[in-house]
Each structure stands twice: as C-alpha cells, then as structure tokens.
Short mmCIF file of C-alpha atoms and ligand atoms in Angstrom, two decimals:
data_model
loop_
_atom_site.label_atom_id
_atom_site.label_comp_id
_atom_site.label_asym_id
_atom_site.label_seq_id
_atom_site.Cartn_x
_atom_site.Cartn_y
_atom_site.Cartn_z
CA MET C 1 -5.42 -21.29 16.02
CA ASP C 2 -4.84 -21.61 12.29
CA LEU C 3 -7.24 -20.72 9.56
CA ALA C 4 -7.47 -23.20 6.70
CA LEU C 5 -9.02 -22.34 3.35
CA GLY C 6 -9.46 -25.78 1.77
CA ASP C 7 -6.97 -28.26 0.32
CA GLU C 8 -6.50 -26.63 -3.07
CA THR C 9 -5.81 -23.19 -1.60
CA GLU C 10 -3.48 -24.60 1.04
CA ARG C 11 -1.58 -26.43 -1.73
CA LEU C 12 -1.20 -23.09 -3.46
CA ARG C 13 -0.01 -21.57 -0.18
CA ASP C 14 2.74 -24.22 -0.07
CA GLU C 15 3.65 -23.41 -3.68
CA PHE C 16 3.94 -19.70 -2.79
CA ARG C 17 6.11 -20.52 0.22
CA SER C 18 8.53 -22.62 -1.77
CA PHE C 19 8.68 -19.97 -4.51
CA PHE C 20 9.68 -17.31 -1.98
CA ALA C 21 12.16 -19.70 -0.34
CA GLN C 22 13.85 -20.33 -3.69
CA HIS C 23 13.62 -16.97 -5.46
CA LEU C 24 13.34 -14.13 -2.94
CA PRO C 25 16.90 -12.89 -2.25
CA ALA C 26 17.61 -13.19 1.49
CA ASP C 27 19.01 -9.65 1.80
CA LEU C 28 15.86 -8.14 0.26
CA SER C 29 13.66 -10.09 2.62
CA ARG C 30 15.74 -9.11 5.63
CA LYS C 31 15.77 -5.42 4.70
CA THR C 32 12.03 -5.44 4.09
CA LEU C 33 11.23 -7.10 7.40
CA LEU C 34 13.44 -4.60 9.21
CA GLY C 35 11.71 -1.70 7.43
CA GLN C 36 14.92 -0.63 5.66
CA LYS C 37 14.98 1.29 2.42
CA LEU C 38 15.56 -0.57 -0.85
CA THR C 39 16.96 1.00 -3.99
CA LYS C 40 14.88 1.27 -7.14
CA ASP C 41 17.21 -1.27 -8.79
CA GLU C 42 16.57 -3.74 -5.99
CA HIS C 43 12.82 -3.27 -6.43
CA LYS C 44 13.14 -3.66 -10.18
CA GLY C 45 15.19 -6.83 -9.79
CA TRP C 46 12.51 -8.40 -7.63
CA GLN C 47 9.79 -7.17 -9.98
CA ALA C 48 11.56 -8.94 -12.86
CA ILE C 49 11.64 -12.22 -10.90
CA LEU C 50 7.91 -11.99 -10.26
CA ALA C 51 7.19 -11.04 -13.88
CA ALA C 52 9.19 -14.03 -15.17
CA LYS C 53 7.04 -16.31 -13.01
CA GLY C 54 3.82 -14.56 -14.16
CA TRP C 55 2.96 -13.47 -10.60
CA LEU C 56 3.72 -9.76 -10.76
CA VAL C 57 0.18 -8.49 -11.22
CA PRO C 58 -2.30 -10.72 -9.36
CA SER C 59 -5.11 -8.20 -9.82
CA TRP C 60 -4.84 -7.99 -13.63
CA SER C 61 -6.85 -10.15 -16.03
CA LYS C 62 -5.02 -13.06 -17.64
CA GLU C 63 -5.26 -11.43 -21.06
CA TRP C 64 -2.93 -8.64 -19.92
CA GLY C 65 -0.44 -10.67 -17.92
CA GLY C 66 -2.23 -11.57 -14.67
CA PRO C 67 -2.05 -15.13 -13.26
CA GLY C 68 -5.84 -15.59 -13.47
CA TRP C 69 -6.35 -15.93 -9.72
CA GLY C 70 -9.62 -15.25 -7.93
CA PRO C 71 -10.03 -13.31 -4.64
CA LEU C 72 -9.18 -16.36 -2.52
CA GLU C 73 -5.86 -17.00 -4.26
CA ARG C 74 -4.98 -13.30 -4.08
CA PHE C 75 -5.77 -13.26 -0.36
CA VAL C 76 -3.41 -16.18 0.35
CA TRP C 77 -0.77 -14.64 -1.93
CA ASP C 78 -0.88 -11.37 0.02
CA GLU C 79 -0.47 -13.17 3.34
CA GLU C 80 2.48 -15.25 2.17
CA TYR C 81 4.04 -12.29 0.36
CA SER C 82 4.25 -10.28 3.56
CA LEU C 83 5.28 -13.21 5.74
CA ALA C 84 8.17 -13.93 3.37
CA GLY C 85 9.33 -10.32 3.65
CA ALA C 86 8.91 -9.64 -0.08
CA PRO C 87 9.22 -5.92 -0.86
CA ARG C 88 6.27 -3.98 -2.23
CA ALA C 89 7.01 -1.17 -4.63
CA ASN C 90 5.52 0.43 -7.66
CA ILE C 91 2.12 -0.16 -6.07
CA PRO C 92 0.43 2.74 -7.91
CA SER C 93 1.39 1.16 -11.26
CA LEU C 94 0.76 -2.50 -10.45
CA ASP C 95 -2.26 -2.32 -8.17
CA LEU C 96 -3.95 0.96 -9.07
CA LEU C 97 -3.32 2.18 -12.63
CA GLY C 98 -3.07 -1.27 -14.26
CA PRO C 99 -6.61 -2.36 -13.29
CA VAL C 100 -7.94 1.12 -14.22
CA ILE C 101 -6.44 0.96 -17.72
CA ILE C 102 -7.73 -2.60 -18.21
CA GLU C 103 -11.23 -1.45 -17.22
CA PHE C 104 -11.44 2.06 -18.69
CA GLY C 105 -8.50 2.51 -21.10
CA THR C 106 -8.70 2.57 -24.90
CA GLU C 107 -7.08 -0.29 -26.81
CA ALA C 108 -4.18 2.00 -27.68
CA GLN C 109 -3.69 2.94 -24.00
CA LYS C 110 -3.76 -0.73 -22.97
CA ARG C 111 -1.20 -1.72 -25.59
CA GLU C 112 1.12 1.15 -24.73
CA ILE C 113 0.86 1.38 -20.94
CA LEU C 114 0.44 -2.16 -19.61
CA PRO C 115 3.56 -3.79 -21.14
CA ARG C 116 5.71 -0.88 -19.96
CA ILE C 117 4.46 -1.39 -16.40
CA LEU C 118 5.16 -5.12 -16.58
CA SER C 119 8.69 -4.54 -17.87
CA GLY C 120 9.42 -1.99 -15.14
CA GLU C 121 10.12 0.69 -17.77
CA ASP C 122 7.46 2.98 -16.37
CA TRP C 123 6.85 3.73 -12.73
CA TRP C 124 3.64 5.64 -12.10
CA CYS C 125 2.69 7.64 -9.03
CA GLN C 126 -0.77 8.66 -7.90
CA GLY C 127 -1.53 12.37 -8.04
CA PHE C 128 -4.84 12.77 -6.25
CA SER C 129 -4.33 14.76 -3.00
CA GLU C 130 -3.57 18.49 -3.01
CA PRO C 131 -2.81 21.04 -0.29
CA GLN C 132 -6.52 21.78 0.31
CA ALA C 133 -7.95 18.54 -1.05
CA GLY C 134 -7.29 15.34 0.89
CA SER C 135 -10.36 13.97 2.64
CA ASP C 136 -12.43 16.36 0.53
CA LEU C 137 -10.86 15.20 -2.72
CA ALA C 138 -13.50 16.84 -4.93
CA ALA C 139 -12.13 20.24 -3.83
CA LEU C 140 -9.01 19.67 -5.96
CA LYS C 141 -7.79 22.58 -8.05
CA MET C 142 -5.09 21.34 -10.46
CA LYS C 143 -6.48 22.65 -13.72
CA ALA C 144 -6.31 21.29 -17.24
CA VAL C 145 -7.37 23.78 -19.91
CA ARG C 146 -8.06 22.51 -23.44
CA ASP C 147 -5.84 23.99 -26.16
CA GLY C 148 -6.29 22.23 -29.51
CA ASP C 149 -5.26 18.59 -29.14
CA ASP C 150 -3.62 19.23 -25.75
CA TYR C 151 -4.50 20.21 -22.22
CA ILE C 152 -2.34 22.75 -20.44
CA VAL C 153 -1.99 21.57 -16.85
CA SER C 154 -1.00 23.58 -13.77
CA GLY C 155 -1.25 22.95 -10.03
CA THR C 156 0.23 21.16 -7.03
CA LYS C 157 -0.12 17.57 -5.85
CA LEU C 158 0.82 16.70 -2.29
CA TRP C 159 1.86 13.53 -0.41
CA THR C 160 2.61 11.83 -3.71
CA SER C 161 4.18 8.47 -2.79
CA TRP C 162 7.07 7.29 -4.98
CA ALA C 163 7.03 10.45 -7.16
CA HIS C 164 10.81 10.75 -6.81
CA LEU C 165 11.20 7.26 -8.32
CA SER C 166 8.50 7.65 -10.98
CA ASN C 167 8.61 8.90 -14.54
CA LYS C 168 4.82 9.21 -14.94
CA ILE C 169 1.92 10.40 -12.85
CA PHE C 170 -1.80 9.67 -13.16
CA ALA C 171 -3.57 12.73 -11.88
CA LEU C 172 -7.03 13.99 -11.11
CA VAL C 173 -7.39 17.37 -12.79
CA ARG C 174 -10.15 19.94 -12.99
CA THR C 175 -11.42 20.31 -16.55
CA ALA C 176 -14.57 22.30 -15.67
CA GLN C 177 -15.07 25.00 -13.08
CA ASP C 178 -18.90 25.11 -13.16
CA GLY C 179 -21.49 22.57 -12.06
CA PRO C 180 -21.14 19.85 -9.39
CA LYS C 181 -17.53 19.62 -8.13
CA GLN C 182 -17.14 15.90 -8.95
CA ALA C 183 -18.40 16.26 -12.53
CA GLY C 184 -15.62 18.71 -13.41
CA ILE C 185 -12.77 16.27 -12.67
CA SER C 186 -10.91 14.18 -15.26
CA PHE C 187 -8.31 11.40 -15.06
CA LEU C 188 -5.14 12.35 -16.94
CA LEU C 189 -1.84 10.56 -17.64
CA ILE C 190 1.16 12.89 -17.44
CA ASP C 191 4.78 12.35 -18.39
CA MET C 192 6.98 13.65 -15.56
CA GLU C 193 10.16 13.80 -17.59
CA GLN C 194 9.57 17.23 -19.12
CA PRO C 195 10.10 20.86 -18.16
CA GLY C 196 7.42 22.23 -15.83
CA VAL C 197 7.31 19.17 -13.53
CA GLN C 198 9.12 19.58 -10.24
CA VAL C 199 9.28 16.99 -7.46
CA SER C 200 10.25 18.07 -3.94
CA PRO C 201 10.80 15.59 -1.11
CA ILE C 202 8.81 15.49 2.13
CA ILE C 203 10.58 13.68 4.97
CA THR C 204 8.06 12.01 7.24
CA ILE C 205 8.14 11.47 11.00
CA GLY C 206 9.98 8.13 10.60
CA GLY C 207 12.81 9.98 8.85
CA MET C 208 11.90 8.42 5.50
CA HIS C 209 11.59 9.88 2.04
CA ALA C 210 8.55 8.21 0.54
CA VAL C 211 6.22 11.14 -0.16
CA ASN C 212 6.67 14.30 -2.20
CA GLU C 213 5.15 17.49 -3.44
CA VAL C 214 4.71 17.58 -7.22
CA GLN C 215 4.47 21.00 -8.81
CA ILE C 216 3.17 21.12 -12.38
CA THR C 217 3.43 24.39 -14.31
CA ASP C 218 1.96 24.91 -17.80
CA VAL C 219 2.67 21.37 -18.96
CA ARG C 220 1.17 20.25 -22.28
CA VAL C 221 -0.57 16.88 -22.16
CA PRO C 222 -2.14 15.31 -25.27
CA VAL C 223 -5.91 14.79 -25.07
CA THR C 224 -5.27 11.14 -25.96
CA ASN C 225 -3.85 10.80 -22.41
CA LEU C 226 -7.31 11.19 -20.94
CA VAL C 227 -8.64 7.97 -19.37
CA GLY C 228 -12.39 7.61 -19.85
CA LYS C 229 -14.33 10.68 -20.92
CA GLU C 230 -13.74 14.23 -19.77
CA GLY C 231 -15.44 14.64 -16.37
CA ASP C 232 -15.53 10.85 -15.78
CA ALA C 233 -12.82 10.71 -13.13
CA TRP C 234 -15.14 10.19 -10.18
CA THR C 235 -16.41 6.84 -11.50
CA ILE C 236 -12.82 5.76 -12.20
CA THR C 237 -11.63 6.90 -8.77
CA LYS C 238 -14.37 4.94 -7.01
CA PHE C 239 -13.34 1.85 -9.00
CA LEU C 240 -9.67 2.45 -8.18
CA LEU C 241 -10.19 2.98 -4.46
CA GLY C 242 -12.57 0.06 -4.10
CA HIS C 243 -10.58 -2.25 -6.33
CA GLU C 244 -8.96 -4.32 -3.65
CA ARG C 245 -11.30 -4.43 -0.73
CA LEU C 246 -9.11 -6.42 1.58
CA VAL C 247 -5.84 -4.53 1.07
CA GLY C 248 -6.72 -1.84 3.62
CA ALA C 249 -6.87 -4.45 6.38
CA GLY C 250 -3.15 -5.15 5.91
CA ILE C 251 -3.62 -8.76 7.03
CA GLY C 252 -0.24 -9.85 5.62
CA PRO C 253 1.81 -6.97 7.10
CA ASN C 254 0.01 -7.48 10.42
CA MET C 255 0.87 -11.18 10.43
CA ALA C 256 4.50 -10.45 9.60
CA LEU C 257 4.75 -8.01 12.52
CA ALA C 258 3.02 -10.48 14.86
CA ARG C 259 5.60 -13.08 13.87
CA GLN C 260 8.42 -10.61 14.62
CA LEU C 261 6.86 -9.89 17.99
CA ALA C 262 6.60 -13.60 18.84
CA ALA C 263 10.32 -13.97 18.00
CA ALA C 264 11.20 -10.89 20.09
CA LEU C 265 9.48 -12.39 23.14
CA GLU C 266 11.87 -15.33 22.92
CA ARG C 267 14.89 -13.03 23.33
CA THR C 268 16.56 -12.23 26.64
CA GLY C 269 16.28 -8.76 28.17
CA ALA C 270 19.04 -6.70 29.81
CA ASP C 271 18.15 -8.22 33.20
CA GLY C 272 18.86 -11.71 31.84
CA ARG C 273 15.22 -12.79 31.86
CA LEU C 274 13.14 -13.95 28.90
CA ILE C 275 11.27 -10.91 27.58
CA GLY C 276 8.05 -12.90 27.15
CA ASP C 277 8.07 -13.78 30.86
CA ASP C 278 6.81 -10.30 31.76
CA PRO C 279 3.12 -10.99 32.57
CA VAL C 280 1.88 -7.48 31.73
CA LEU C 281 3.62 -7.50 28.37
CA ALA C 282 2.41 -11.07 27.70
CA GLN C 283 -1.18 -10.01 28.34
CA ARG C 284 -0.94 -7.04 25.97
CA VAL C 285 0.56 -9.28 23.30
CA ALA C 286 -2.28 -11.78 23.77
CA GLU C 287 -4.82 -8.95 23.35
CA VAL C 288 -3.36 -7.72 20.09
CA GLU C 289 -3.03 -11.27 18.77
CA THR C 290 -6.70 -11.84 19.55
CA ASP C 291 -7.59 -8.63 17.72
CA LEU C 292 -5.60 -9.82 14.72
CA LEU C 293 -7.40 -13.15 14.71
CA ALA C 294 -10.74 -11.32 14.78
CA LEU C 295 -9.55 -9.13 11.90
CA ARG C 296 -8.67 -12.20 9.86
CA TYR C 297 -12.14 -13.65 10.51
CA THR C 298 -13.74 -10.40 9.42
CA ALA C 299 -11.60 -10.39 6.29
CA TRP C 300 -12.79 -13.93 5.60
CA ARG C 301 -16.40 -12.81 5.82
CA VAL C 302 -15.70 -10.07 3.28
CA LEU C 303 -13.89 -12.60 1.12
CA ALA C 304 -16.88 -14.97 1.29
CA ASP C 305 -19.15 -12.10 0.19
CA GLU C 306 -16.81 -11.26 -2.64
CA LEU C 307 -16.77 -14.89 -3.80
CA SER C 308 -20.57 -14.91 -3.86
CA GLY C 309 -20.56 -11.74 -5.98
CA LYS C 310 -21.83 -9.38 -3.28
CA ALA C 311 -21.00 -5.67 -3.72
CA PRO C 312 -18.56 -4.08 -1.25
CA GLY C 313 -20.19 -2.84 1.93
CA PRO C 314 -19.16 -0.64 4.85
CA GLU C 315 -17.25 -3.55 6.43
CA VAL C 316 -14.34 -2.43 4.24
CA SER C 317 -14.12 0.68 6.43
CA VAL C 318 -14.13 -1.47 9.57
CA LEU C 319 -11.23 -3.51 8.16
CA LYS C 320 -9.29 -0.37 7.26
CA ILE C 321 -9.63 1.16 10.74
CA ARG C 322 -8.90 -2.01 12.70
CA GLY C 323 -6.11 -3.19 10.39
CA GLY C 324 -4.28 0.12 10.80
CA GLU C 325 -4.80 0.26 14.54
CA ILE C 326 -3.54 -3.29 15.03
CA GLN C 327 -0.39 -2.58 13.00
CA GLN C 328 0.21 0.48 15.14
CA ALA C 329 -0.30 -1.55 18.34
CA LEU C 330 2.11 -4.23 17.11
CA THR C 331 4.86 -1.71 16.31
CA GLU C 332 4.28 -0.07 19.69
CA LEU C 333 4.82 -3.42 21.45
CA LEU C 334 7.88 -4.15 19.31
CA MET C 335 9.34 -0.79 20.23
CA GLU C 336 8.72 -1.44 23.92
CA VAL C 337 10.57 -4.74 23.59
CA ALA C 338 13.45 -2.84 21.96
CA GLU C 339 13.43 -0.49 24.95
CA ILE C 340 13.67 -3.41 27.38
CA GLU C 341 16.61 -4.78 25.39
CA SER C 342 18.40 -1.46 25.33
CA LEU C 343 18.25 -0.95 29.10
CA VAL C 344 21.81 -2.09 29.40
CA HIS C 345 24.94 -0.17 30.27
CA PRO C 346 27.25 -0.35 27.21
CA TRP C 347 30.25 -1.09 29.52
CA SER C 348 28.67 -4.36 30.50
CA LEU C 349 28.70 -5.53 26.87
CA PRO C 350 31.56 -7.28 25.09
CA GLU C 351 33.67 -4.96 22.93
CA GLY C 352 31.75 -3.99 19.74
CA ALA C 353 28.55 -5.84 20.67
CA PRO C 354 25.31 -4.07 19.56
CA VAL C 355 23.26 -2.56 22.38
CA VAL C 356 20.01 -3.89 20.92
CA ALA C 357 19.31 -6.89 18.73
CA PRO C 358 19.54 -5.94 15.02
CA GLU C 359 15.85 -6.90 14.69
CA ALA C 360 14.99 -4.27 17.29
CA ALA C 361 17.24 -1.49 16.04
CA HIS C 362 14.77 -0.23 13.41
CA MET C 363 11.65 -0.43 15.50
CA ALA C 364 11.46 3.26 16.39
CA GLN C 365 11.47 4.15 12.72
CA GLN C 366 8.81 1.53 11.95
CA TYR C 367 6.74 2.71 14.89
CA PHE C 368 6.71 6.28 13.62
CA ASP C 369 6.23 5.26 10.02
CA ARG C 370 3.09 3.21 10.72
CA ARG C 371 1.29 6.30 12.06
CA LYS C 372 0.44 6.97 8.41
CA LEU C 373 -1.89 3.97 8.29
CA THR C 374 -4.79 5.75 9.92
CA ILE C 375 -4.39 8.77 7.60
CA TYR C 376 -3.82 7.66 4.03
CA GLY C 377 -6.33 5.89 1.82
CA GLY C 378 -9.13 7.65 3.73
CA SER C 379 -8.44 8.62 7.34
CA SER C 380 -10.03 6.76 10.27
CA GLU C 381 -12.38 9.70 10.88
CA ILE C 382 -13.61 9.51 7.30
CA GLN C 383 -14.05 5.73 7.60
CA ARG C 384 -16.04 6.26 10.81
CA ASN C 385 -18.27 8.73 8.96
CA ILE C 386 -18.96 6.02 6.38
CA ILE C 387 -19.76 3.48 9.10
CA ALA C 388 -22.04 5.97 10.87
CA ARG C 389 -23.91 6.72 7.64
CA ARG C 390 -24.16 3.25 6.21
CA ILE C 391 -24.40 1.00 9.28
CA LEU C 392 -25.77 3.22 12.02
CA ASN C 393 -27.90 5.33 9.64
CA VAL C 394 -27.04 8.59 11.37
C1 FAD M 401 2.33 8.36 3.91
C2 FAD M 401 1.26 8.93 3.01
C3 FAD M 401 1.27 8.59 1.68
C4 FAD M 401 0.31 9.17 0.83
N1 FAD M 401 0.38 8.87 -0.52
C5 FAD M 401 -0.48 9.49 -1.38
C6 FAD M 401 -0.35 9.30 -2.79
O1 FAD M 401 0.51 8.56 -3.27
N2 FAD M 401 -1.19 9.98 -3.60
C7 FAD M 401 -2.18 10.81 -3.12
O2 FAD M 401 -2.91 11.37 -3.91
N3 FAD M 401 -2.31 11.01 -1.79
C8 FAD M 401 -1.48 10.38 -0.90
N4 FAD M 401 -1.61 10.60 0.46
C9 FAD M 401 -2.58 11.58 0.94
C10 FAD M 401 -3.73 10.99 1.74
O3 FAD M 401 -4.65 10.36 0.92
C11 FAD M 401 -4.32 12.15 2.57
O4 FAD M 401 -3.38 12.49 3.54
C12 FAD M 401 -5.63 11.78 3.23
O5 FAD M 401 -6.65 11.63 2.29
C13 FAD M 401 -6.04 12.87 4.26
O6 FAD M 401 -6.05 14.12 3.66
P1 FAD M 401 -5.26 15.37 4.28
O7 FAD M 401 -3.89 14.92 4.62
O8 FAD M 401 -5.42 16.50 3.35
O9 FAD M 401 -5.99 15.67 5.65
P2 FAD M 401 -7.34 16.49 5.83
O10 FAD M 401 -8.35 15.99 4.86
O11 FAD M 401 -7.04 17.93 5.85
O12 FAD M 401 -7.77 16.02 7.28
C14 FAD M 401 -7.16 16.53 8.47
C15 FAD M 401 -7.83 15.88 9.65
O13 FAD M 401 -9.23 16.21 9.66
C16 FAD M 401 -10.02 15.03 9.64
N5 FAD M 401 -11.21 15.24 8.80
C17 FAD M 401 -11.24 15.76 7.56
N6 FAD M 401 -12.49 15.78 7.09
C18 FAD M 401 -13.27 15.26 8.06
C19 FAD M 401 -14.67 14.99 8.17
N7 FAD M 401 -15.51 15.27 7.17
N8 FAD M 401 -15.12 14.43 9.30
C20 FAD M 401 -14.26 14.12 10.32
N9 FAD M 401 -12.94 14.36 10.28
C21 FAD M 401 -12.45 14.91 9.16
C22 FAD M 401 -9.12 13.94 9.04
O14 FAD M 401 -9.49 12.65 9.46
C23 FAD M 401 -7.77 14.34 9.60
O15 FAD M 401 -7.62 13.86 10.91
C24 FAD M 401 -0.68 10.03 1.34
C25 FAD M 401 -0.68 10.35 2.70
C26 FAD M 401 0.28 9.80 3.53
C27 FAD M 401 0.25 10.18 4.99
#
C-alpha cells in the first residue's frame, strides 16, 4: 500500500527524486546505504551541492537560507533523502544549533554563525551529556565561572557525536550552583581549536568512531558566546529537542532498510533457493513491514496535528520508541539473511568470489550500530516514563 499526500506534494517528491538521481554521487549513495564511513571532505562536498540548490537546511527560515518548506514538504524530503542513500552529517549544526540561533541568538550571533554553518566552515557538536548526566541531564556539572567579560569553563562531556570532526561545540554549562538545578544551566558556544580542549575517541559496539569524550580545562569563553540569558538553557534545550518532532521516528531510514530487505529476499541462498521463499522468514518480514506502515500512519497523524498548529504531545515518544525498535528489527532480519547467504563452503565458490553479497557484508556492523537508537535522544525507558505520565496519568 502506498501513502499519497496530495498532487502538489507528490510533484515535489518527484522533483526530489530527480534531484538525487542527477546530483547525488553514486559512490556516496552506495557507501551510505551500506553503512560505510564517509570522510569529512565527502560530507562537505555533498553539503556544498545541497547548499547550491538551497536545500541544505530545510528547518531554517527562508531569511537565513532555508527553502521555506512547511512540515509536509520536510517530511517528504526526509523520506526521499534516506531512500536515495544521501549521507547525513553535521546534524548538530544544521538541524540543532541553526534553528536555536535563529530563534534565540542575537543579531550578531546570527550574522556570524549561520553563514559559517552554511558554507561548511564550522562544524558544531552537541555537548549536553556528561558521565553522570545523561537521562538526568539537569545533573550536569561542567562549570562556567564568570571572570570579567569571560567565563572560565571546566568539565567533561561524554558521547559527543562528531566532536572529532568539529571545530566548535555548543554546550550546556552550570553557571549557578544554588537554586533549582535547571535554573543554573546556560547555553554556551565554545571554540574547540584552543588549548584546554581535548577530544578522545570512543569506539562503539559496531566498531565505529562516531562518539567521543570532550575534556575542557580552564578554557576562556567570551560572555558574548552565551545564547539567551544566563540560566536560560532549559527553555532552549526543550526547543532544540522538540524542534523536529518526526525525526525520532526515523521513517526515512526505516524505509531505506525495508527496501534493502525486500531486495535481499530476491537473492539466492547457499542452498540455491530464493531467500524469500522461507515461510518463517517471510512471515517475520511481513510483520515488520506492517509495523512500519503503522508507524508511517502514526507519523501522518502527528504531521496533521502539526499542520493544524497543535502543540507536540506524547505521541512523539511513541514514534521514537517504535521507530527505533523497527529499525533494530529490520537490521536483525537483514543480518539473518546475510547469515543464510554465508552458509556456504568457500571451496564451492569460484576463485575470488565473495562469500556473501556485498550488500550483506556490512550488516553485522549496521546491526550493532543501530542498538544506539533506543538509547540516544532520550532512552526508551525515559520515553515510556513520559507516556505513562502524560497518557496513562500514572
Ligand atoms: C551513539 C550515541 C550518540 C550520542 N550523541 C550525543 C551527542 O552528540 N551529544 C550529547 O550530549 N549526548 C549524546 N549521546 C548521549 C545520550 O543522549 C545518552 O546516552 C542518553 O541520554 C542516556 O544517558 P546515559 O547514557 O547517561 O544513560 P543513563 O541515563 O545512565 O541510563 C542508563 C540506563 O538507565 C535507564 N534510566 C535512567 N533513568 C531512568 C528513569 N528515570 N527511569 C527508567 N529508566 C531510567 C536508561 O533508560 C538506561 O537504560 C549519545 C549517545 C549515543 C549512544
């Protein structure tokens, strides 16, 4: 079953498809779909193509370089983006900090920061979590002590995605020790290219280097780098985390994986039979496809609310949990298919032939990597707490 969103939106969908067909380099698309690592230069090259078209920052207002799309257009863009295998990078700059600066930044901050994000000159990472402050973010300890026109900042940020590729970090810092925990937190912009900032890699279960520990020791940061007022960070953080309500559902990435799975079922297993002919496997695939369809419908309901101006509700948490679980189920099935394909004695293969299809070779890594989905951006347990409180009233 296909979901149609009206003629005008479907025309736009066709426009997106032909743009990707013409401008997305085939090797980038292939690497992305296989879950392979891209270099920063490759990401920057693709970012420049999008910027030239005016489609780099769909969530920014037109005044600052956005395409002027509404939620519906952005939804279709996200689906087609993933299906095309377009790489996503620099997300903290493009999707998180940009909208924050547009909403809360001073004119000077907007003029300085936004063009440098668009040009790819600055890559920002998000310094929120700390060793003892993840789910309980308000427990964070990185301190910023006022000294004349500067703050002196010290502390540790953990799980910082992209920090090793970034030259700037936007961080939540503690500017007051007394009073309610949230009220003592401020939102600060910090240059990482200075003494006192050290980035150490963390290799995750999929064998990838995407997250880091960032140690900051007695670094001077001008007070003009504060976003909003001192102690205002909680309002900004809520805006930032709620900015794109549908992103957590990962509809596009889920659809791209479902497409890969459908293609994998058409391949032949080691026993010479079509992989999709296995009735047990076929049933499990049908179940996860049905779940994905239900997820898309739920996302549509949220989209309809958004279009009618309704404030975000707890359904966002439902989307986050289910979207992550479905992606995990899809990678699990894809890995099982890879197992079926690899049940072959290498001697029975022609000289030099790969044991598994190239599409299957990276599945174990993708399978492990997607475990993160039910942890970051608010773990599933935390989302369930929200659902319990706001829907079940417990
Ligand atoms: C791949 C990846 C990338 C990340 N990127 C970034 C980034 O760029 N910037 C950034 O700031 N952070 C980032 N994070 C951090 C992420 O936001 C945290 O991991 C997440 O908020 C959970 O915090 P924690 O790891 O400290 O776990 P904890 O909060 O210590 O939780 C441990 C376990 O206890 C459960 N738990 C905790 N509190 C409760 C509760 N009240 N009720 C029920 N269960 C509870 C959790 O669900 C979890 O299972 C990233 C994490 C990952 C895995």
